[in-house]
XYZ file of N, CA and C in Angstrom:
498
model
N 65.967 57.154 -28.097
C 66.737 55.943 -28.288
C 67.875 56.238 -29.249
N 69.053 55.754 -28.860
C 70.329 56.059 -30.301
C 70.544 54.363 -30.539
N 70.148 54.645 -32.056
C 70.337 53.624 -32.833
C 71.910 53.348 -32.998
N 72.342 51.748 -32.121
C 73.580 51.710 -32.056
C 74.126 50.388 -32.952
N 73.239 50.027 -33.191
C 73.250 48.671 -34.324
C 72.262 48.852 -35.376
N 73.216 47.851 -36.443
C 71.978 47.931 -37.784
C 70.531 47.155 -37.327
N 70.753 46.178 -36.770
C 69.091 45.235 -36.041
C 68.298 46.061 -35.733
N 68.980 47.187 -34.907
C 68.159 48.445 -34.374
C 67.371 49.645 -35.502
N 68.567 49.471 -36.519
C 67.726 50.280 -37.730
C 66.706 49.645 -38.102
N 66.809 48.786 -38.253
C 65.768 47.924 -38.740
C 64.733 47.735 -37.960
N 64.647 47.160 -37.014
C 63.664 46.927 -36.022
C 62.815 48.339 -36.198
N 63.239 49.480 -36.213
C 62.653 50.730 -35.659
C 61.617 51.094 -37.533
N 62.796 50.976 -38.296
C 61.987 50.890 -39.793
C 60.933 50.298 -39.269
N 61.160 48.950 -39.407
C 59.524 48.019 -39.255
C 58.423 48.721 -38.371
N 58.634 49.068 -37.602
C 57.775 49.292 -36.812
C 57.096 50.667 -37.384
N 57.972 52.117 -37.966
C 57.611 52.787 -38.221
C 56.716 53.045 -39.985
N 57.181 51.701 -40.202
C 56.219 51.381 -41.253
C 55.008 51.237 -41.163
N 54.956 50.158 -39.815
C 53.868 49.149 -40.058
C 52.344 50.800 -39.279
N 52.980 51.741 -38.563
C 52.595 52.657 -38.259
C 52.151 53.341 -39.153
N 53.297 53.727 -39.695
C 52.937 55.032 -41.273
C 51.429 54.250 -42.452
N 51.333 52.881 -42.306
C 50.946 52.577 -43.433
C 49.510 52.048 -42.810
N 49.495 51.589 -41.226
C 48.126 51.851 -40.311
C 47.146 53.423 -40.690
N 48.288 54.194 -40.288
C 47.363 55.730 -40.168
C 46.892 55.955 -41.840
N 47.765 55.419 -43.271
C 47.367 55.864 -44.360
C 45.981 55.130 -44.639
N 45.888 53.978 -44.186
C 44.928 53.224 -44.510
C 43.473 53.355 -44.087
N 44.020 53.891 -42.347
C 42.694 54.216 -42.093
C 42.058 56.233 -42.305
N 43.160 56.697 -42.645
C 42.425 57.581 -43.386
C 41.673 57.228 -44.686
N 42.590 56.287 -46.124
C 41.765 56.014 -46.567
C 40.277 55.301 -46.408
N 40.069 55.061 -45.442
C 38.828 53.962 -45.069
C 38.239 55.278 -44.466
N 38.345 55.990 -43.769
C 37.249 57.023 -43.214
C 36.439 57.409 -44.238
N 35.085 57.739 -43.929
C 33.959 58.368 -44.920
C 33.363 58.355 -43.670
N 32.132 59.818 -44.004
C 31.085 60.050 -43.664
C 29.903 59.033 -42.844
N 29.226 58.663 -41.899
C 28.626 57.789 -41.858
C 29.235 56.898 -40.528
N 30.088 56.423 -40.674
C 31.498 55.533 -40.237
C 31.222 56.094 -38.723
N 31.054 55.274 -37.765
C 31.628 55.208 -36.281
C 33.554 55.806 -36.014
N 33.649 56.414 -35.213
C 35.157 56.466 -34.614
C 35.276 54.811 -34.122
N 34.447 54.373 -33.576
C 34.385 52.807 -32.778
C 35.058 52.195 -34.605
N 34.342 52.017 -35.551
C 34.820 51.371 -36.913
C 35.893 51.757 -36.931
N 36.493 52.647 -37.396
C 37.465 53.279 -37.665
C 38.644 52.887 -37.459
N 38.468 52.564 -35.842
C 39.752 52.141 -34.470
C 39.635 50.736 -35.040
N 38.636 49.582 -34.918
C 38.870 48.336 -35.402
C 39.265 48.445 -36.789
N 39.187 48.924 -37.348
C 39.816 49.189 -38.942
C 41.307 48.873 -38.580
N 41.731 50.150 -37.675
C 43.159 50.140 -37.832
C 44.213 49.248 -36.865
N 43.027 48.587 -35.659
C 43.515 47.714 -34.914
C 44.038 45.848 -35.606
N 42.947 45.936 -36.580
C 42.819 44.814 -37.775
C 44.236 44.594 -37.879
N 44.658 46.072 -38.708
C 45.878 46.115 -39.729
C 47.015 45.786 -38.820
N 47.354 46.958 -37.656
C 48.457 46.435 -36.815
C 48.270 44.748 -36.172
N 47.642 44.369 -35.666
C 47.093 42.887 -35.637
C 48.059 42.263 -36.614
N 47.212 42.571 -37.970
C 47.364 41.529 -39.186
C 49.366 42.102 -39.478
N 49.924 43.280 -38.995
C 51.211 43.134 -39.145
C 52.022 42.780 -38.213
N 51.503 42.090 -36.832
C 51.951 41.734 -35.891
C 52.283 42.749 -34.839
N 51.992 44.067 -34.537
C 52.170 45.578 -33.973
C 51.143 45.314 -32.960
N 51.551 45.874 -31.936
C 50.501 46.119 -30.650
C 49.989 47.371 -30.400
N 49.054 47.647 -30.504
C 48.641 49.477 -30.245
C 49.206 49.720 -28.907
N 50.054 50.594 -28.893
C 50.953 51.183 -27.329
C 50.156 52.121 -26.494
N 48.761 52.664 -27.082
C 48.180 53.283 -25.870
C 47.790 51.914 -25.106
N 46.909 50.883 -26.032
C 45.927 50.093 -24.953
C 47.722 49.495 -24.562
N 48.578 48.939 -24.774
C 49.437 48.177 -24.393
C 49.961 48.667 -22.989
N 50.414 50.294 -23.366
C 50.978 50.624 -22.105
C 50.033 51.537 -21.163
N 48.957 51.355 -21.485
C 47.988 51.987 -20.261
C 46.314 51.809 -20.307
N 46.470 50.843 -20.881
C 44.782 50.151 -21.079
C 43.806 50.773 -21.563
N 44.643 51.584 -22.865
C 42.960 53.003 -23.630
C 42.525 51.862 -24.134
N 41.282 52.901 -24.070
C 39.552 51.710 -24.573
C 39.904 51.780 -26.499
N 40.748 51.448 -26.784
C 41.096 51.556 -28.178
C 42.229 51.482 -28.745
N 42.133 50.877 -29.875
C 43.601 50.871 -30.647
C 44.320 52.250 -31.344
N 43.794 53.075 -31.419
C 44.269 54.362 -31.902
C 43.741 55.466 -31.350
N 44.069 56.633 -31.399
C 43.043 57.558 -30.932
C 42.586 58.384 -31.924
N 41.339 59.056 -31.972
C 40.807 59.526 -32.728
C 40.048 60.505 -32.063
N 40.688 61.923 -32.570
C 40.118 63.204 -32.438
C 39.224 63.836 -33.317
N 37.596 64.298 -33.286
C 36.356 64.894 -33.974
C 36.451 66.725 -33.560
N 37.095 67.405 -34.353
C 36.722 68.649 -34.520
C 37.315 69.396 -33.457
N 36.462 69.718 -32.338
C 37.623 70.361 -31.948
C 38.093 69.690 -30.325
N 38.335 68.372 -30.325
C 39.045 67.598 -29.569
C 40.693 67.513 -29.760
N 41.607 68.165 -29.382
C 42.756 68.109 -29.833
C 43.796 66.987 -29.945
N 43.339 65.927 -28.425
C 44.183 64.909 -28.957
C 43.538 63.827 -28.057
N 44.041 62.482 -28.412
C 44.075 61.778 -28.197
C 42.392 61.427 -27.611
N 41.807 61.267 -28.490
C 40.054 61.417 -28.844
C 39.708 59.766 -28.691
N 39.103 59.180 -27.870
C 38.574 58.038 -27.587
C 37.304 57.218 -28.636
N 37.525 56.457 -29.068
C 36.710 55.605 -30.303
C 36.000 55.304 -29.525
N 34.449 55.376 -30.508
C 33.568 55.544 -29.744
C 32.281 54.777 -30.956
N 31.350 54.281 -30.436
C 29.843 54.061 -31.558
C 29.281 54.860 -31.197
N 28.976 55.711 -30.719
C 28.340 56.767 -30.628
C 28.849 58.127 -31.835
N 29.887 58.420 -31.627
C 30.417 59.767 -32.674
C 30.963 58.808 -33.865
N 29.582 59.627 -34.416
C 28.988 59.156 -36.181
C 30.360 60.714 -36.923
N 31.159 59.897 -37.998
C 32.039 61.051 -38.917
C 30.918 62.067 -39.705
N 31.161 63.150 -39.383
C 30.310 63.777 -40.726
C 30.674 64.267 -41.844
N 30.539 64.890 -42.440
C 30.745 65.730 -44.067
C 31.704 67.022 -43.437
N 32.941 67.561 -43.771
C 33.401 68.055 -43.444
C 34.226 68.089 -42.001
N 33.951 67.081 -41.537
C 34.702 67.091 -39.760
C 36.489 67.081 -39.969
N 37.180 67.266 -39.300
C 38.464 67.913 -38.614
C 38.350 66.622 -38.309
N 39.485 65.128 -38.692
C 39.838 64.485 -38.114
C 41.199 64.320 -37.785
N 41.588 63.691 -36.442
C 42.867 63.385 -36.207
C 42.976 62.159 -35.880
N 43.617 61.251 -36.382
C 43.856 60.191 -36.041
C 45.539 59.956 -35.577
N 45.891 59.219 -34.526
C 47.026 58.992 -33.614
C 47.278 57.472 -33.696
N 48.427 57.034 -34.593
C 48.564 55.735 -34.419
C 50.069 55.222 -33.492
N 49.705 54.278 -32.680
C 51.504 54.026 -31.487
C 51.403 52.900 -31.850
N 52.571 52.173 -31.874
C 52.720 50.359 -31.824
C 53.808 50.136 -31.308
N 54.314 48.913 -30.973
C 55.181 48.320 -30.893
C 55.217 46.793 -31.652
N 56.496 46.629 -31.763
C 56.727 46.033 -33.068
C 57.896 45.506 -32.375
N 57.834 43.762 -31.693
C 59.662 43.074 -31.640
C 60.345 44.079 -31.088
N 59.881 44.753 -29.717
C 60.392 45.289 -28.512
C 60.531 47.376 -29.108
N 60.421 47.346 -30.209
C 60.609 49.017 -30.939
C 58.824 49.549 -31.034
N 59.314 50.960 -30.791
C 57.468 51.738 -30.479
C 58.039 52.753 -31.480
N 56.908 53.186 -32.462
C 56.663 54.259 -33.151
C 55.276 54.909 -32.910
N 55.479 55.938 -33.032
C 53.756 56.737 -32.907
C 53.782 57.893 -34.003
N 52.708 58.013 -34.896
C 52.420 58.560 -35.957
C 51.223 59.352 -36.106
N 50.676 60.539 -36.399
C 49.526 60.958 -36.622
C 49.507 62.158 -37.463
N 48.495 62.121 -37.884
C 47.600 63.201 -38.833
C 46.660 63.776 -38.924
N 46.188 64.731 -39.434
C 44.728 65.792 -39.725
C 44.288 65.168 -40.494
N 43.171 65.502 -41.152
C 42.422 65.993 -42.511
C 40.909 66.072 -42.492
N 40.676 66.384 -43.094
C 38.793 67.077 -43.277
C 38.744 65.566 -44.283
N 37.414 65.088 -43.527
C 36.607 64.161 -44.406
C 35.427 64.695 -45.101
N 35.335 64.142 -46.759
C 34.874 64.594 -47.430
C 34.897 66.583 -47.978
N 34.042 66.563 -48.259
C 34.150 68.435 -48.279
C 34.645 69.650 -47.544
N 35.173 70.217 -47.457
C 35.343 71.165 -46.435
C 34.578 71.953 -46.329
N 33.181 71.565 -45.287
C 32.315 72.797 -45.429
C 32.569 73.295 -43.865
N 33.531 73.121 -42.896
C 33.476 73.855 -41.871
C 34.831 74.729 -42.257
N 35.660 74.932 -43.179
C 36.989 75.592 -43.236
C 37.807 75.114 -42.727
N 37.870 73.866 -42.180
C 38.978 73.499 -41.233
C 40.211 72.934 -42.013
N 40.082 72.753 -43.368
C 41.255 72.475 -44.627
C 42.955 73.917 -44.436
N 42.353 75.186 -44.176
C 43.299 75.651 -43.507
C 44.560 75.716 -42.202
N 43.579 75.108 -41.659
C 44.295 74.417 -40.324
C 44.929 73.348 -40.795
N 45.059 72.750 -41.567
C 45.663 71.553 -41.565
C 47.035 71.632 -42.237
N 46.344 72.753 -43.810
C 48.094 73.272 -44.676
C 48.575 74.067 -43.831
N 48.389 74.672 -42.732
C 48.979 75.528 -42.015
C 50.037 74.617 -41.601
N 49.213 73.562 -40.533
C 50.350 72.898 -39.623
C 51.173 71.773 -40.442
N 50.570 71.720 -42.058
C 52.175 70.752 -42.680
C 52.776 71.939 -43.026
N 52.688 72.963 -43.136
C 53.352 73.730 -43.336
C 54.712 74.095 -42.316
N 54.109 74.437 -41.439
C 54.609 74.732 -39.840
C 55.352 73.641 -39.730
N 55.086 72.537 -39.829
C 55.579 71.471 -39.860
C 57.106 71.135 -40.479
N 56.764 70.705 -42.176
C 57.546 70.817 -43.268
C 58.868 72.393 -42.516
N 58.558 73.302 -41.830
C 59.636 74.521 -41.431
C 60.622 74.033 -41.179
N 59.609 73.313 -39.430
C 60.501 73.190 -38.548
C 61.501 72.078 -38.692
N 61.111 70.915 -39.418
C 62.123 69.559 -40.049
C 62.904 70.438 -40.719
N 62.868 71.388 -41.295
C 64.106 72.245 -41.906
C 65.207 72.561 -41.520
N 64.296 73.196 -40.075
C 65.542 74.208 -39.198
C 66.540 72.980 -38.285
N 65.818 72.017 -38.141
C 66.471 71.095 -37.270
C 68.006 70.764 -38.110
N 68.720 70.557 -37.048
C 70.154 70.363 -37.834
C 71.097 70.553 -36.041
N 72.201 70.188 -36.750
C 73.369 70.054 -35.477
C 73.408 71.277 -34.194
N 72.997 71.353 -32.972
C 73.307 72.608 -32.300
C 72.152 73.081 -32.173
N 70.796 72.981 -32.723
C 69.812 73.663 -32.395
C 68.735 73.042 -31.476
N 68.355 73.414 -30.095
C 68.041 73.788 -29.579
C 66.189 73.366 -29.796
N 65.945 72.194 -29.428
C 64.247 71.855 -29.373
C 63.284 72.941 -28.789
N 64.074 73.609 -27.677
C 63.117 75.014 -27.519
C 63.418 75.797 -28.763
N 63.875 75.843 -29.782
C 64.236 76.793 -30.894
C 62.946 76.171 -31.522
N 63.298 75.482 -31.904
C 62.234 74.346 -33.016
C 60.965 75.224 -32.206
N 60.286 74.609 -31.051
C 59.439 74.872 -30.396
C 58.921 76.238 -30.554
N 59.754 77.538 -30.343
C 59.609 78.786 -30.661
C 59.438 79.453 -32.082
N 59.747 78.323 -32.798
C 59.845 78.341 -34.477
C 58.235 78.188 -34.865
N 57.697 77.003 -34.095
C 56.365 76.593 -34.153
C 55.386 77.308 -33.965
N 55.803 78.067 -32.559
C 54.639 78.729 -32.032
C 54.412 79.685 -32.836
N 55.889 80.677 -32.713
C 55.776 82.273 -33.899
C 55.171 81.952 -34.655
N 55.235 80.832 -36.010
C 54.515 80.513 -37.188
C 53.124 80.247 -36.862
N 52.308 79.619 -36.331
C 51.338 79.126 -35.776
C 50.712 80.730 -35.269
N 51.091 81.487 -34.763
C 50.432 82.794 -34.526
C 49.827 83.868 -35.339
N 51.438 83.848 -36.109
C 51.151 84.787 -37.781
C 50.129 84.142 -38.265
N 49.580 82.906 -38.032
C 48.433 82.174 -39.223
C 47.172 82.288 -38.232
N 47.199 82.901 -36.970
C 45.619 82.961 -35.726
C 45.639 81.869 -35.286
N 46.209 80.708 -35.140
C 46.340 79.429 -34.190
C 47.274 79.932 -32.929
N 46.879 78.732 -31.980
C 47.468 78.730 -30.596
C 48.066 77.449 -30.582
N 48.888 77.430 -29.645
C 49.603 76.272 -29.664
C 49.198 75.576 -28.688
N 49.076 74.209 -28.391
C 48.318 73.788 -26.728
C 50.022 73.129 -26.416
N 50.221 74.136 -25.312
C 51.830 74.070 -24.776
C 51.623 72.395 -23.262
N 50.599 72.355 -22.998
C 50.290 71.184 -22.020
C 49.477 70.367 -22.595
N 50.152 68.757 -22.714
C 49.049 67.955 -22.807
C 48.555 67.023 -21.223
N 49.038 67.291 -20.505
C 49.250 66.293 -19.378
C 47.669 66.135 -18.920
């Protein structure tokens, strides 16, 4: 989308707020114990209570307001009462909304509670990898650059990149 009006800056802020501050919250609320099924109403609450529509269920009827990935599910991980969080798990949580016609989508890692599976490496890796590639971006370059920026880095550290999500 090119932001061609200030309404449009704005509109897209809001929305990418009301996103950024969904996914902080329900990381803070994750612990041990906790359903993925909790978790998702946790963060369905918040967009709710800021007026945001979750854009998976909106634009294609997922059984959930966010998605939530356990260990080694890479994306877009289905909330569930069944998958109990444990001590150390690899979570990813994926938050989309729309917000007064504007969609943002936001997500993150992190190990709940302790890191007793090692998976705390994987995670500074990819803000790392991350934090690069927002670097290199600039006028003239080339999203397969970025992309090739990712992978090389991601290799030197023993990760793979999953090049298909379809």
């Amino acid at each position: 989308m090119s932001i061609k009006q200030e309404s449009e800056l704005i509109g897209m802020k809001k929305v990418s707020e009301a996103v950024a501050y969904t996914l902080k919250e329900m990381r803070n609320f994750a612990q041990p114990g906790m359903t993925t099924k909790e978790l998702d109403e946790y963060g369905g609450k918040i967009l709710n209570d800021l007026g945001a529509k979750s854009a998976p269920y909106l634009t294609y009827g997922f059984p959930g307001w966010t998605c939530i990935s356990v260990n080694n599910e890479f994306c877009h991980g289905i909330p569930s009462d069944r998958r109990i969080l444990k001590e150390g798990d690899l979570i990813n949580i994926d938050v989309s909304a729309e917000l007064d016609g504007f969609w943002s989508d936001n997500g993150g890692s992190f190990v709940i509670g302790a890191d007793k599976n090692g998976h705390q490496k994987l995670v500074d890796a990819s803000k790392d990898i991350l934090k690069q590639a927002i670097n290199n971006i600039k006028g003239g370059v080339k999203i397969s650059e970025i992309g090739h920026l990712i992978e090389t880095e991601a290799k030197k550290r023993g990760y793979k990149v999953i090049k298909n999500l379809t």
